[in-house]
Amino acid sequence: MKTLLTIERHILELIEKKPQSLSELRKKLDINIGVLNEVLFSLISMRVITKNNSRYEVNKQERKFWLKNINNEETMKAEFNELFESLLNEAIAKRKSASLKLKKVELTATELWHLEEKYKEIEKFIELTQAQRKIKNKPSEKLEQHVLIFGNGNYQELVTEPIRRYS
Amino acid sequence: MTMQENLIKEFRDTFTRMTLNELTNLCDIERTRLFRIFNGYEMKISEYEKIKACLTTELGNESSLERVASDCVNSFKERECLKISDQLRRKMRWLELIHSSRKISEINRAA
């Protein structure tokens, strides 16, 4: 089975929330109709979605099968790489909608602990926002989906990871 | 067209003015054998490599991607090769997506 491209994953996520017609998808996505049609065709041919009464919906009957295929480690890594590459390109092009920071810093164990606490704060903020979204009505401001990537790694281990991988 | 047919076509198109004897010397493949290959006989890998090498020397056209890909196949483990080919395939799928959508737009415009 083919792996999902990021655009295919995005459209699948929209359809998974609720079945969508072509015009509803067009309203939500700022992409060429031809590309949208191609993505839908691709998702149908992968048996991930079906078309029912001019609405696209998730193929629930075969869910177990396709979910296993699209959520395995290698396909997730490929999608993450693609998203990260796009974020990097957008950030380098200095688009308003994207920012990316990469810092190399020396930290003590305590400082690293503090840093990881900050990540937890961010995660809490995200969880809280999502929970509120479920309870309250939609906010008056326009909602846009964003991708956040954060984390850190030991520099020495990161730069030697390819050596371990290729040995 | 098979890889062999492609290669022979390119080879004959490149060395149009050379005689069979000259080509035999150039590729280091026996005259009768080369004649048969030109007429559709299946070639050995060693013969394919010899002809390919002649073309590469003449045209200097082995793209860096082809060279790197060939190095990867010879150097990396199967698993790593699979990852690289998957990455390239994904890039091709993006391109196919854009091209197919353009075709649809053109058909719609023409209709």
PDB file of C-alpha atoms in Angstrom:
ATOM      1  CA  MET A   1       0.000   0.000   0.000  1.00  0.00           C
ATOM      2  CA  LYS A   2       1.120   3.535  -0.751  1.00  0.00           C
ATOM      3  CA  THR A   3       1.999   5.785   2.164  1.00  0.00           C
ATOM      4  CA  LEU A   4       0.014   8.963   2.710  1.00  0.00           C
ATOM      5  CA  LEU A   5       1.329  12.301   1.545  1.00  0.00           C
ATOM      6  CA  THR A   6       0.821  15.124   4.041  1.00  0.00           C
ATOM      7  CA  ILE A   7      -1.939  16.625   1.904  1.00  0.00           C
ATOM      8  CA  GLU A   8      -3.709  13.247   1.808  1.00  0.00           C
ATOM      9  CA  ARG A   9      -3.428  12.938   5.601  1.00  0.00           C
ATOM     10  CA  HIS A  10      -4.842  16.450   6.025  1.00  0.00           C
ATOM     11  CA  ILE A  11      -7.855  15.743   3.822  1.00  0.00           C
ATOM     12  CA  LEU A  12      -8.411  12.382   5.519  1.00  0.00           C
ATOM     13  CA  GLU A  13      -8.427  14.135   8.920  1.00  0.00           C
ATOM     14  CA  LEU A  14     -11.079  16.570   7.685  1.00  0.00           C
ATOM     15  CA  ILE A  15     -13.234  13.734   6.354  1.00  0.00           C
ATOM     16  CA  GLU A  16     -12.734  11.770   9.558  1.00  0.00           C
ATOM     17  CA  LYS A  17     -14.213  14.638  11.598  1.00  0.00           C
ATOM     18  CA  LYS A  18     -17.358  14.459   9.479  1.00  0.00           C
ATOM     19  CA  PRO A  19     -18.282  13.377   5.945  1.00  0.00           C
ATOM     20  CA  GLN A  20     -17.647  16.179   3.476  1.00  0.00           C
ATOM     21  CA  SER A  21     -18.860  17.123   0.033  1.00  0.00           C
ATOM     22  CA  LEU A  22     -16.462  18.369  -2.620  1.00  0.00           C
ATOM     23  CA  SER A  23     -17.636  21.953  -2.209  1.00  0.00           C
ATOM     24  CA  GLU A  24     -17.245  21.786   1.588  1.00  0.00           C
ATOM     25  CA  LEU A  25     -13.698  20.546   1.161  1.00  0.00           C
ATOM     26  CA  ARG A  26     -12.993  23.275  -1.375  1.00  0.00           C
ATOM     27  CA  LYS A  27     -14.141  25.907   1.101  1.00  0.00           C
ATOM     28  CA  LYS A  28     -11.861  24.556   3.810  1.00  0.00           C
ATOM     29  CA  LEU A  29      -8.793  24.020   1.677  1.00  0.00           C
ATOM     30  CA  ASP A  30      -6.955  26.594  -0.313  1.00  0.00           C
ATOM     31  CA  ILE A  31      -5.866  24.189  -3.068  1.00  0.00           C
ATOM     32  CA  ASN A  32      -6.489  23.705  -6.759  1.00  0.00           C
ATOM     33  CA  ILE A  33      -9.635  21.661  -7.520  1.00  0.00           C
ATOM     34  CA  GLY A  34      -7.596  19.311  -9.705  1.00  0.00           C
ATOM     35  CA  VAL A  35      -5.229  18.511  -6.845  1.00  0.00           C
ATOM     36  CA  LEU A  36      -8.181  18.013  -4.498  1.00  0.00           C
ATOM     37  CA  ASN A  37      -9.802  15.595  -6.965  1.00  0.00           C
ATOM     38  CA  GLU A  38      -6.562  13.687  -7.367  1.00  0.00           C
ATOM     39  CA  VAL A  39      -6.122  13.365  -3.593  1.00  0.00           C
ATOM     40  CA  LEU A  40      -9.686  12.125  -3.169  1.00  0.00           C
ATOM     41  CA  PHE A  41      -9.198   9.647  -6.000  1.00  0.00           C
ATOM     42  CA  SER A  42      -5.978   8.440  -4.393  1.00  0.00           C
ATOM     43  CA  LEU A  43      -7.656   7.990  -0.973  1.00  0.00           C
ATOM     44  CA  ILE A  44     -10.516   6.084  -2.602  1.00  0.00           C
ATOM     45  CA  SER A  45      -8.110   3.836  -4.507  1.00  0.00           C
ATOM     46  CA  MET A  46      -6.299   3.110  -1.227  1.00  0.00           C
ATOM     47  CA  ARG A  47      -9.744   2.170   0.188  1.00  0.00           C
ATOM     48  CA  VAL A  48      -9.311   4.713   2.988  1.00  0.00           C
ATOM     49  CA  ILE A  49     -12.420   6.711   2.077  1.00  0.00           C
ATOM     50  CA  THR A  50     -15.568   6.049   0.083  1.00  0.00           C
ATOM     51  CA  LYS A  51     -18.031   8.274  -1.752  1.00  0.00           C
ATOM     52  CA  ASN A  52     -21.595   8.034  -0.566  1.00  0.00           C
ATOM     53  CA  ASN A  53     -24.374  10.325  -1.857  1.00  0.00           C
ATOM     54  CA  SER A  54     -21.847  12.875  -3.121  1.00  0.00           C
ATOM     55  CA  ARG A  55     -20.170  12.961   0.303  1.00  0.00           C
ATOM     56  CA  TYR A  56     -16.760  11.576   1.064  1.00  0.00           C
ATOM     57  CA  GLU A  57     -16.566   9.509   4.222  1.00  0.00           C
ATOM     58  CA  VAL A  58     -14.120   7.258   5.987  1.00  0.00           C
ATOM     59  CA  ASN A  59     -14.225   3.590   4.967  1.00  0.00           C
ATOM     60  CA  LYS A  60     -15.226   2.212   8.353  1.00  0.00           C
ATOM     61  CA  GLN A  61     -15.518  -1.397   7.166  1.00  0.00           C
ATOM     62  CA  GLU A  62     -11.843  -1.594   6.264  1.00  0.00           C
ATOM     63  CA  ARG A  63     -10.615   0.797   8.921  1.00  0.00           C
ATOM     64  CA  LYS A  64      -8.446  -1.786  10.712  1.00  0.00           C
ATOM     65  CA  PHE A  65      -6.615  -2.606   7.508  1.00  0.00           C
ATOM     66  CA  TRP A  66      -5.812   0.897   6.284  1.00  0.00           C
ATOM     67  CA  LEU A  67      -5.167   2.316   9.746  1.00  0.00           C
ATOM     68  CA  LYS A  68      -2.439  -0.272  10.276  1.00  0.00           C
ATOM     69  CA  ASN A  69      -0.861   0.706   6.960  1.00  0.00           C
ATOM     70  CA  ILE A  70      -0.948   4.468   7.301  1.00  0.00           C
ATOM     71  CA  ASN A  71       0.091   4.606  10.960  1.00  0.00           C
ATOM     72  CA  ASN A  72       3.125   2.373  10.961  1.00  0.00           C
ATOM     73  CA  GLU A  73       6.474   3.753  12.119  1.00  0.00           C
ATOM     74  CA  GLU A  74       8.055   4.142   8.692  1.00  0.00           C
ATOM     75  CA  THR A  75       5.106   5.960   7.104  1.00  0.00           C
ATOM     76  CA  MET A  76       4.796   8.261  10.136  1.00  0.00           C
ATOM     77  CA  LYS A  77       8.507   9.062   9.866  1.00  0.00           C
ATOM     78  CA  ALA A  78       8.126   9.813   6.161  1.00  0.00           C
ATOM     79  CA  GLU A  79       5.197  12.147   6.844  1.00  0.00           C
ATOM     80  CA  PHE A  80       7.022  13.850   9.719  1.00  0.00           C
ATOM     81  CA  ASN A  81      10.038  14.395   7.464  1.00  0.00           C
ATOM     82  CA  GLU A  82       7.824  15.901   4.781  1.00  0.00           C
ATOM     83  CA  LEU A  83       6.114  18.250   7.255  1.00  0.00           C
ATOM     84  CA  PHE A  84       9.437  19.220   8.789  1.00  0.00           C
ATOM     85  CA  GLU A  85      10.941  19.912   5.357  1.00  0.00           C
ATOM     86  CA  SER A  86       7.976  22.138   4.494  1.00  0.00           C
ATOM     87  CA  LEU A  87       8.248  23.972   7.814  1.00  0.00           C
ATOM     88  CA  LEU A  88      11.963  24.465   7.241  1.00  0.00           C
ATOM     89  CA  ASN A  89      11.401  25.761   3.693  1.00  0.00           C
ATOM     90  CA  GLU A  90       8.611  28.106   4.807  1.00  0.00           C
ATOM     91  CA  ALA A  91      10.650  29.387   7.750  1.00  0.00           C
ATOM     92  CA  ILE A  92      13.712  29.967   5.568  1.00  0.00           C
ATOM     93  CA  ALA A  93      11.526  31.783   3.038  1.00  0.00           C
ATOM     94  CA  LYS A  94      10.455  33.902   6.049  1.00  0.00           C
ATOM     95  CA  ARG A  95       6.754  33.289   5.529  1.00  0.00           C
ATOM     96  CA  LYS A  96       4.648  34.891   8.222  1.00  0.00           C
ATOM     97  CA  SER A  97       2.869  31.611   8.907  1.00  0.00           C
ATOM     98  CA  ALA A  98       6.012  29.673   9.811  1.00  0.00           C
ATOM     99  CA  SER A  99       8.798  29.955  12.320  1.00  0.00           C
ATOM    100  CA  LEU A 100      11.471  27.538  13.352  1.00  0.00           C
ATOM    101  CA  LYS A 101      14.276  27.915  15.866  1.00  0.00           C
ATOM    102  CA  LEU A 102      17.304  25.724  16.241  1.00  0.00           C
ATOM    103  CA  LYS A 103      19.627  26.431  19.158  1.00  0.00           C
ATOM    104  CA  LYS A 104      22.749  24.648  20.307  1.00  0.00           C
ATOM    105  CA  VAL A 105      23.174  25.193  24.024  1.00  0.00           C
ATOM    106  CA  GLU A 106      25.181  23.663  26.836  1.00  0.00           C
ATOM    107  CA  LEU A 107      22.896  22.659  29.701  1.00  0.00           C
ATOM    108  CA  THR A 108      23.303  21.125  33.128  1.00  0.00           C
ATOM    109  CA  ALA A 109      20.977  18.316  34.174  1.00  0.00           C
ATOM    110  CA  THR A 110      18.935  20.802  36.241  1.00  0.00           C
ATOM    111  CA  GLU A 111      18.627  23.224  33.326  1.00  0.00           C
ATOM    112  CA  LEU A 112      17.559  20.366  31.071  1.00  0.00           C
ATOM    113  CA  TRP A 113      14.927  19.412  33.645  1.00  0.00           C
ATOM    114  CA  HIS A 114      13.656  23.044  33.610  1.00  0.00           C
ATOM    115  CA  LEU A 115      13.537  22.985  29.820  1.00  0.00           C
ATOM    116  CA  GLU A 116      11.519  19.787  29.822  1.00  0.00           C
ATOM    117  CA  GLU A 117       9.107  21.350  32.323  1.00  0.00           C
ATOM    118  CA  LYS A 118       8.557  24.145  29.772  1.00  0.00           C
ATOM    119  CA  TYR A 119       7.644  21.533  27.166  1.00  0.00           C
ATOM    120  CA  LYS A 120       5.114  20.074  29.585  1.00  0.00           C
ATOM    121  CA  GLU A 121       3.645  23.578  30.014  1.00  0.00           C
ATOM    122  CA  ILE A 122       3.263  23.869  26.250  1.00  0.00           C
ATOM    123  CA  GLU A 123       1.603  20.465  26.098  1.00  0.00           C
ATOM    124  CA  LYS A 124      -0.771  21.453  28.918  1.00  0.00           C
ATOM    125  CA  PHE A 125      -1.627  24.663  27.058  1.00  0.00           C
ATOM    126  CA  ILE A 126      -2.440  22.660  23.922  1.00  0.00           C
ATOM    127  CA  GLU A 127      -4.533  20.107  25.810  1.00  0.00           C
ATOM    128  CA  LEU A 128      -6.445  22.864  27.621  1.00  0.00           C
ATOM    129  CA  THR A 129      -7.120  24.780  24.397  1.00  0.00           C
ATOM    130  CA  GLN A 130      -8.386  21.639  22.672  1.00  0.00           C
ATOM    131  CA  ALA A 131     -10.574  20.733  25.660  1.00  0.00           C
ATOM    132  CA  GLN A 132     -12.092  24.238  25.725  1.00  0.00           C
ATOM    133  CA  ARG A 133     -12.753  24.009  22.019  1.00  0.00           C
ATOM    134  CA  LYS A 134     -14.906  20.939  22.625  1.00  0.00           C
ATOM    135  CA  ILE A 135     -16.959  22.569  25.393  1.00  0.00           C
ATOM    136  CA  LYS A 136     -17.383  26.134  24.130  1.00  0.00           C
ATOM    137  CA  ASN A 137     -18.731  27.269  20.805  1.00  0.00           C
ATOM    138  CA  LYS A 138     -16.313  28.274  18.129  1.00  0.00           C
ATOM    139  CA  PRO A 139     -14.349  31.447  19.036  1.00  0.00           C
ATOM    140  CA  SER A 140     -15.175  34.617  17.137  1.00  0.00           C
ATOM    141  CA  GLU A 141     -11.643  34.735  15.742  1.00  0.00           C
ATOM    142  CA  LYS A 142     -10.786  32.619  12.709  1.00  0.00           C
ATOM    143  CA  LEU A 143      -9.415  29.168  13.549  1.00  0.00           C
ATOM    144  CA  GLU A 144      -6.321  27.888  11.741  1.00  0.00           C
ATOM    145  CA  GLN A 145      -4.564  24.595  12.278  1.00  0.00           C
ATOM    146  CA  HIS A 146      -0.888  24.877  13.178  1.00  0.00           C
ATOM    147  CA  VAL A 147       1.909  22.365  13.477  1.00  0.00           C
ATOM    148  CA  LEU A 148       4.217  22.539  16.477  1.00  0.00           C
ATOM    149  CA  ILE A 149       7.478  20.674  16.611  1.00  0.00           C
ATOM    150  CA  PHE A 150       9.511  20.796  19.781  1.00  0.00           C
ATOM    151  CA  GLY A 151      12.008  18.672  21.618  1.00  0.00           C
ATOM    152  CA  ASN A 152      15.725  18.347  22.050  1.00  0.00           C
ATOM    153  CA  GLY A 153      18.499  15.835  21.732  1.00  0.00           C
ATOM    154  CA  ASN A 154      22.016  15.361  22.975  1.00  0.00           C
ATOM    155  CA  TYR A 155      24.132  17.002  20.254  1.00  0.00           C
ATOM    156  CA  GLN A 156      26.889  14.408  20.435  1.00  0.00           C
ATOM    157  CA  GLU A 157      24.386  11.565  20.115  1.00  0.00           C
ATOM    158  CA  LEU A 158      22.548  13.242  17.251  1.00  0.00           C
ATOM    159  CA  VAL A 159      25.632  13.825  15.148  1.00  0.00           C
ATOM    160  CA  THR A 160      26.838  10.274  15.681  1.00  0.00           C
ATOM    161  CA  GLU A 161      23.434   8.659  15.056  1.00  0.00           C
ATOM    162  CA  PRO A 162      24.142   8.157  11.308  1.00  0.00           C
ATOM    163  CA  ILE A 163      27.393   6.361  12.210  1.00  0.00           C
ATOM    164  CA  ARG A 164      25.455   3.921  14.382  1.00  0.00           C
ATOM    165  CA  ARG A 165      22.729   3.559  11.766  1.00  0.00           C
ATOM    166  CA  TYR A 166      25.034   2.881   8.834  1.00  0.00           C
ATOM    167  CA  SER A 167      27.543   0.651  10.662  1.00  0.00           C
TER     168      SER A 167
ATOM    169  CA  MET B   1      10.576  -0.574 -24.142  1.00  0.00           C
ATOM    170  CA  THR B   2      12.905  -2.713 -22.021  1.00  0.00           C
ATOM    171  CA  MET B   3      16.147  -1.410 -20.502  1.00  0.00           C
ATOM    172  CA  GLN B   4      18.088  -3.398 -23.109  1.00  0.00           C
ATOM    173  CA  GLU B   5      16.085  -1.971 -26.008  1.00  0.00           C
ATOM    174  CA  ASN B   6      16.520   1.538 -24.621  1.00  0.00           C
ATOM    175  CA  LEU B   7      20.247   1.083 -24.298  1.00  0.00           C
ATOM    176  CA  ILE B   8      20.676  -0.380 -27.796  1.00  0.00           C
ATOM    177  CA  LYS B   9      18.607   2.394 -29.330  1.00  0.00           C
ATOM    178  CA  GLU B  10      20.655   5.048 -27.565  1.00  0.00           C
ATOM    179  CA  PHE B  11      23.872   3.250 -28.507  1.00  0.00           C
ATOM    180  CA  ARG B  12      22.984   3.016 -32.199  1.00  0.00           C
ATOM    181  CA  ASP B  13      21.769   6.619 -32.258  1.00  0.00           C
ATOM    182  CA  THR B  14      25.058   7.747 -30.733  1.00  0.00           C
ATOM    183  CA  PHE B  15      27.410   5.729 -32.910  1.00  0.00           C
ATOM    184  CA  THR B  16      25.518   5.978 -36.207  1.00  0.00           C
ATOM    185  CA  ARG B  17      28.586   6.305 -38.424  1.00  0.00           C
ATOM    186  CA  MET B  18      30.587   3.441 -36.973  1.00  0.00           C
ATOM    187  CA  THR B  19      30.741   0.037 -38.640  1.00  0.00           C
ATOM    188  CA  LEU B  20      29.989  -3.183 -36.823  1.00  0.00           C
ATOM    189  CA  ASN B  21      33.732  -3.973 -36.752  1.00  0.00           C
ATOM    190  CA  GLU B  22      34.510  -0.609 -35.183  1.00  0.00           C
ATOM    191  CA  LEU B  23      31.736  -1.081 -32.613  1.00  0.00           C
ATOM    192  CA  THR B  24      33.094  -4.551 -31.820  1.00  0.00           C
ATOM    193  CA  ASN B  25      36.473  -3.052 -31.008  1.00  0.00           C
ATOM    194  CA  LEU B  26      34.907  -0.215 -29.071  1.00  0.00           C
ATOM    195  CA  CYS B  27      32.773  -2.413 -26.795  1.00  0.00           C
ATOM    196  CA  ASP B  28      34.996  -5.459 -26.632  1.00  0.00           C
ATOM    197  CA  ILE B  29      32.083  -7.713 -27.596  1.00  0.00           C
ATOM    198  CA  GLU B  30      32.407 -10.318 -30.376  1.00  0.00           C
ATOM    199  CA  ARG B  31      31.161  -9.229 -33.798  1.00  0.00           C
ATOM    200  CA  THR B  32      28.554 -12.009 -34.174  1.00  0.00           C
ATOM    201  CA  ARG B  33      27.371 -11.530 -30.627  1.00  0.00           C
ATOM    202  CA  LEU B  34      26.966  -7.781 -31.081  1.00  0.00           C
ATOM    203  CA  PHE B  35      25.095  -8.355 -34.339  1.00  0.00           C
ATOM    204  CA  ARG B  36      22.690 -10.703 -32.524  1.00  0.00           C
ATOM    205  CA  ILE B  37      22.195  -8.235 -29.660  1.00  0.00           C
ATOM    206  CA  PHE B  38      21.353  -5.519 -32.185  1.00  0.00           C
ATOM    207  CA  ASN B  39      18.735  -7.886 -33.577  1.00  0.00           C
ATOM    208  CA  GLY B  40      17.039  -8.489 -30.262  1.00  0.00           C
ATOM    209  CA  TYR B  41      19.008 -11.279 -28.577  1.00  0.00           C
ATOM    210  CA  GLU B  42      18.926 -10.948 -24.803  1.00  0.00           C
ATOM    211  CA  MET B  43      22.260  -9.616 -23.553  1.00  0.00           C
ATOM    212  CA  LYS B  44      24.276 -10.674 -20.507  1.00  0.00           C
ATOM    213  CA  ILE B  45      24.770  -8.216 -17.647  1.00  0.00           C
ATOM    214  CA  SER B  46      28.476  -7.963 -18.521  1.00  0.00           C
ATOM    215  CA  GLU B  47      27.550  -6.991 -22.096  1.00  0.00           C
ATOM    216  CA  TYR B  48      25.009  -4.456 -20.848  1.00  0.00           C
ATOM    217  CA  GLU B  49      27.694  -2.934 -18.621  1.00  0.00           C
ATOM    218  CA  LYS B  50      30.217  -2.780 -21.475  1.00  0.00           C
ATOM    219  CA  ILE B  51      27.783  -1.014 -23.802  1.00  0.00           C
ATOM    220  CA  LYS B  52      26.628   1.308 -21.032  1.00  0.00           C
ATOM    221  CA  ALA B  53      30.260   2.165 -20.231  1.00  0.00           C
ATOM    222  CA  CYS B  54      30.946   3.002 -23.898  1.00  0.00           C
ATOM    223  CA  LEU B  55      27.944   5.315 -23.949  1.00  0.00           C
ATOM    224  CA  THR B  56      28.890   6.959 -20.680  1.00  0.00           C
ATOM    225  CA  THR B  57      32.436   7.593 -21.941  1.00  0.00           C
ATOM    226  CA  GLU B  58      31.146   8.992 -25.213  1.00  0.00           C
ATOM    227  CA  LEU B  59      28.381  11.153 -23.824  1.00  0.00           C
ATOM    228  CA  GLY B  60      29.577  11.738 -20.298  1.00  0.00           C
ATOM    229  CA  ASN B  61      25.893  11.765 -19.535  1.00  0.00           C
ATOM    230  CA  GLU B  62      25.562   9.648 -16.417  1.00  0.00           C
ATOM    231  CA  SER B  63      23.592  12.002 -14.225  1.00  0.00           C
ATOM    232  CA  SER B  64      24.769  12.524 -10.697  1.00  0.00           C
ATOM    233  CA  LEU B  65      21.474  11.074  -9.450  1.00  0.00           C
ATOM    234  CA  GLU B  66      22.038   7.868 -11.406  1.00  0.00           C
ATOM    235  CA  ARG B  67      25.600   7.630 -10.142  1.00  0.00           C
ATOM    236  CA  VAL B  68      24.620   8.264  -6.524  1.00  0.00           C
ATOM    237  CA  ALA B  69      21.684   5.856  -6.782  1.00  0.00           C
ATOM    238  CA  SER B  70      23.964   3.177  -8.162  1.00  0.00           C
ATOM    239  CA  ASP B  71      26.480   3.811  -5.339  1.00  0.00           C
ATOM    240  CA  CYS B  72      23.646   3.582  -2.799  1.00  0.00           C
ATOM    241  CA  VAL B  73      22.452   0.246  -4.176  1.00  0.00           C
ATOM    242  CA  ASN B  74      26.000  -1.112  -3.982  1.00  0.00           C
ATOM    243  CA  SER B  75      26.841   0.312  -0.560  1.00  0.00           C
ATOM    244  CA  PHE B  76      23.753   0.477   1.657  1.00  0.00           C
ATOM    245  CA  LYS B  77      21.830  -2.328   3.268  1.00  0.00           C
ATOM    246  CA  GLU B  78      18.514  -3.292   1.667  1.00  0.00           C
ATOM    247  CA  ARG B  79      16.516  -1.530   4.400  1.00  0.00           C
ATOM    248  CA  GLU B  80      18.278   1.802   3.860  1.00  0.00           C
ATOM    249  CA  CYS B  81      17.866   1.512   0.065  1.00  0.00           C
ATOM    250  CA  LEU B  82      14.159   0.958   0.613  1.00  0.00           C
ATOM    251  CA  LYS B  83      13.931   4.147   2.691  1.00  0.00           C
ATOM    252  CA  ILE B  84      15.727   6.173   0.016  1.00  0.00           C
ATOM    253  CA  SER B  85      13.522   4.807  -2.755  1.00  0.00           C
ATOM    254  CA  ASP B  86      10.420   5.504  -0.624  1.00  0.00           C
ATOM    255  CA  GLN B  87      11.539   9.126  -0.197  1.00  0.00           C
ATOM    256  CA  LEU B  88      12.053   9.522  -3.951  1.00  0.00           C
ATOM    257  CA  ARG B  89       8.739   7.825  -4.658  1.00  0.00           C
ATOM    258  CA  ARG B  90       6.955  10.289  -2.364  1.00  0.00           C
ATOM    259  CA  LYS B  91       8.528  13.204  -4.227  1.00  0.00           C
ATOM    260  CA  MET B  92       7.381  11.666  -7.507  1.00  0.00           C
ATOM    261  CA  ARG B  93       3.859  11.272  -6.136  1.00  0.00           C
ATOM    262  CA  TRP B  94       3.720  15.014  -5.395  1.00  0.00           C
ATOM    263  CA  LEU B  95       4.766  15.688  -8.956  1.00  0.00           C
ATOM    264  CA  GLU B  96       2.210  13.234 -10.336  1.00  0.00           C
ATOM    265  CA  LEU B  97      -0.472  14.881  -8.219  1.00  0.00           C
ATOM    266  CA  ILE B  98       0.318  18.295  -9.682  1.00  0.00           C
ATOM    267  CA  HIS B  99       0.658  17.022 -13.268  1.00  0.00           C
ATOM    268  CA  SER B 100      -2.583  15.020 -13.160  1.00  0.00           C
ATOM    269  CA  SER B 101      -4.470  17.984 -11.753  1.00  0.00           C
ATOM    270  CA  ARG B 102      -3.074  20.207 -14.533  1.00  0.00           C
ATOM    271  CA  LYS B 103      -4.240  17.694 -17.137  1.00  0.00           C
ATOM    272  CA  ILE B 104      -7.748  17.722 -15.634  1.00  0.00           C
ATOM    273  CA  SER B 105      -7.785  21.546 -15.674  1.00  0.00           C
ATOM    274  CA  GLU B 106      -6.710  21.556 -19.331  1.00  0.00           C
ATOM    275  CA  ILE B 107      -9.424  19.034 -20.273  1.00  0.00           C
ATOM    276  CA  ASN B 108     -12.037  21.099 -18.410  1.00  0.00           C
ATOM    277  CA  ARG B 109     -10.860  24.273 -20.116  1.00  0.00           C
ATOM    278  CA  ALA B 110     -11.029  22.623 -23.535  1.00  0.00           C
ATOM    279  CA  ALA B 111     -14.525  21.216 -22.918  1.00  0.00           C
TER     280      ALA B 111
END
